[in-house]
Coordinates of C-alpha atoms in Angstrom, one line a residue:
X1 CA -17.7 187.1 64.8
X2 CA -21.2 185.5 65.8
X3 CA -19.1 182.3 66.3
X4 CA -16.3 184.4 69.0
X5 CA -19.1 186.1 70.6
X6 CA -21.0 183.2 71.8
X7 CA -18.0 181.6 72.9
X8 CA -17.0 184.7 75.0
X9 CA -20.3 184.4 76.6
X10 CA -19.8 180.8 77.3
X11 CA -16.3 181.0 78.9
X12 CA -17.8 184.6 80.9
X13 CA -20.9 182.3 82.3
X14 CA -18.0 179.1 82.8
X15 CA -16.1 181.7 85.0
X16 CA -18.9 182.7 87.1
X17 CA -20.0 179.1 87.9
X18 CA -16.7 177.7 89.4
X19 CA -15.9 178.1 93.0
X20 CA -15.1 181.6 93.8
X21 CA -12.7 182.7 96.9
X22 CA -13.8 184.4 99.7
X23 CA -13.4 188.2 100.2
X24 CA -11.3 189.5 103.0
X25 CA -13.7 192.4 103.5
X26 CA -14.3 193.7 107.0
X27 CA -17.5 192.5 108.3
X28 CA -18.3 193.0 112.5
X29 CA -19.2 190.7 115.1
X30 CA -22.4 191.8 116.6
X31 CA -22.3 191.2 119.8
X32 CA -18.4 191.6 120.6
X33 CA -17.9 194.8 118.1
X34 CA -14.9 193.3 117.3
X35 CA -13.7 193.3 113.2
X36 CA -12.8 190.6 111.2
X37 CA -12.1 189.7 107.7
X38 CA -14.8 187.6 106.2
X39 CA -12.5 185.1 105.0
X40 CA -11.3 184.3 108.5
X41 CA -14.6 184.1 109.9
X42 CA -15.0 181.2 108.8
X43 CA -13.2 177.6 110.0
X44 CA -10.6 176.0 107.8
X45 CA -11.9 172.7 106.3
X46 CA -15.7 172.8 107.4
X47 CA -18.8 173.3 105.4
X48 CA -20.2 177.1 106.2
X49 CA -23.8 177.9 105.5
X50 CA -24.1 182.0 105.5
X51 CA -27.6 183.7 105.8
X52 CA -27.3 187.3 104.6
X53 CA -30.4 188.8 106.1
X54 CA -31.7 192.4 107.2
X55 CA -34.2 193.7 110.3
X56 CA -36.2 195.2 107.8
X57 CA -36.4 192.2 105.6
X58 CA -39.5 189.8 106.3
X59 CA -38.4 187.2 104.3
X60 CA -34.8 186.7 105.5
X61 CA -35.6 187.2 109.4
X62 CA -38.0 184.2 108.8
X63 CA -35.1 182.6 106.8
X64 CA -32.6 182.9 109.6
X65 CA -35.4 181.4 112.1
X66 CA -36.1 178.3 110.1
X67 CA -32.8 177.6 109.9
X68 CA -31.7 178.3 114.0
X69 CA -34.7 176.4 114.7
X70 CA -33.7 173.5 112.8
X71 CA -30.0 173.5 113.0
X72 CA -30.5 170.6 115.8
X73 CA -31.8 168.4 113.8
X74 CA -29.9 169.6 110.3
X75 CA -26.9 168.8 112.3
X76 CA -27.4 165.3 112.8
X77 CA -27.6 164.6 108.7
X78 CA -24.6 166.8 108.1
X79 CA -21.5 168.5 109.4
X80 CA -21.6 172.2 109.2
X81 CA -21.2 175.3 110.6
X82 CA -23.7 178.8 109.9
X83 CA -23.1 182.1 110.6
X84 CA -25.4 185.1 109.8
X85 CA -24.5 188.5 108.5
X86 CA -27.0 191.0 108.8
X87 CA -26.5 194.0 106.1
X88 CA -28.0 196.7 108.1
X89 CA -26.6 199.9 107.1
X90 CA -26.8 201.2 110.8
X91 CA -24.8 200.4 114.0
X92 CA -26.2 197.1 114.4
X93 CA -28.6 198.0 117.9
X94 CA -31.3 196.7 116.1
X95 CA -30.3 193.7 114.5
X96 CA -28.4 192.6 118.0
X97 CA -31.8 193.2 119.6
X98 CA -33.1 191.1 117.2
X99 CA -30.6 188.5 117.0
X100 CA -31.0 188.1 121.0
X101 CA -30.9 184.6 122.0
X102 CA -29.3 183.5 118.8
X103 CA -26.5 180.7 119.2
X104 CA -24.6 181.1 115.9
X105 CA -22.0 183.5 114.8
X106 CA -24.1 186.6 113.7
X107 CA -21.6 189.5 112.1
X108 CA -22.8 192.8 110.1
X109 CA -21.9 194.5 107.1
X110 CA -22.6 197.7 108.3
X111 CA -21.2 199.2 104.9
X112 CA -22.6 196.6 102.5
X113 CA -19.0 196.5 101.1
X114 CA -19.3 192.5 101.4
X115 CA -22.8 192.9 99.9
X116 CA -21.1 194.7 97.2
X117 CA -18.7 192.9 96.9
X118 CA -20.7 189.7 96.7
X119 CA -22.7 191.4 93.8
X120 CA -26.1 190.4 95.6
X121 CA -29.3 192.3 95.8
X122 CA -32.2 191.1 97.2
X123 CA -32.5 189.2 100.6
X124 CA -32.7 186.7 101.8
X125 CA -29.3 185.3 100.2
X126 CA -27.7 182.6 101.0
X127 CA -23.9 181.3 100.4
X128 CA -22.8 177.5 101.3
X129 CA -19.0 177.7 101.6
X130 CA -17.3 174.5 100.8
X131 CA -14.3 172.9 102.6
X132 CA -11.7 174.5 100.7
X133 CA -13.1 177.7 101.3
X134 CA -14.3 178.6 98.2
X135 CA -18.4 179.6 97.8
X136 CA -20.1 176.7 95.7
X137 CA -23.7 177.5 96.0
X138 CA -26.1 180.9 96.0
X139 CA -29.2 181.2 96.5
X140 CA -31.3 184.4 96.5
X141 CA -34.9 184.7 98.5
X142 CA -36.7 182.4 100.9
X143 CA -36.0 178.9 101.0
X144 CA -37.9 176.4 103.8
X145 CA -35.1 174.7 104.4
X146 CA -35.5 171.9 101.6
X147 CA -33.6 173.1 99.2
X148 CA -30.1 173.9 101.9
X149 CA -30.0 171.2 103.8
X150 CA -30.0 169.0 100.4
X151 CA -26.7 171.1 99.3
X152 CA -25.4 170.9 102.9
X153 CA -25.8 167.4 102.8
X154 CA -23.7 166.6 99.3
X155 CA -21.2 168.9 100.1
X156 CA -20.5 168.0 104.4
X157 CA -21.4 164.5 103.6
X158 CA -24.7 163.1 105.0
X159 CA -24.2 161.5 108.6

């Protein structure tokens, strides 16, 4: 029984590692208003890095500044595309206000349904989508930079 239990485990933990697909839950652009599903926000056949981030959340508004700030030069190493979600559970006036001068694709979950969905809590999170549209990598709280433009490299292919 031991034996059937720790296998169970292993195939459960097996399951959550592989790629997963991409919801189809409705997130909003923020500047247009205009609904989309989350899976076809996202261009066929590219690399997406996603920044889930909140106005109220230090950590991930310095997250998604890092990263616009050096998407320039993160570019030139690898192919990719970012957008940001922010998971404000408001009309979005602030997070547009924040978001102001920001040349990316920024969307929010105004529901947290993709949040839920996702089965994340704490921010900043992060999602690198690969080609094939399937989410390969997580990570959950602050990160410089280092440790996404390594994964954005192996998985766009360095330039």
């Amino acid at each position: 029984m031991k034996k059937n239990l720790i296998t169970i485990a292993a195939l459960g933990l097996a399951l959550n590692l592989s790629a997963q697909d991409l919801p189809k839950t409705q997130i909003r652009d923020l500047n247009s208003g205009k609904k989309t599903a989350f899976n076809e926000a996202l261009e066929k056949g590219k690399v997406t890095l996603i920044s889930f981030w909140a106005t109220w959340c230090v950590p991930g508004k310095r997250e998604v500044k890092t990263i616009a700030a050096k998407m320039a030069d993160w570019k030139k190493q690898a192919d990719f595309n970012y957008i940001a979600i922010a998971v404000d559970q408001q009309n979005g006036e602030l997070a547009r206000t924040y978001a102001q001068g920001w040349h990316f694709p920024v969307y929010i979950d105004p529901n947290n349904d993709l949040k839920r969905l996702l089965n994340f809590h704490p921010l900043p999170y992060i999602l690198i989508v690969d080609k094939k549209g399937k989410i390969v990598f997580t990570h959950t709280g602050y990160d410089d930079g280092t440790l996404i433009l390594a994964k954005l490299k192996e998985l766009a292919g360095a330039k």
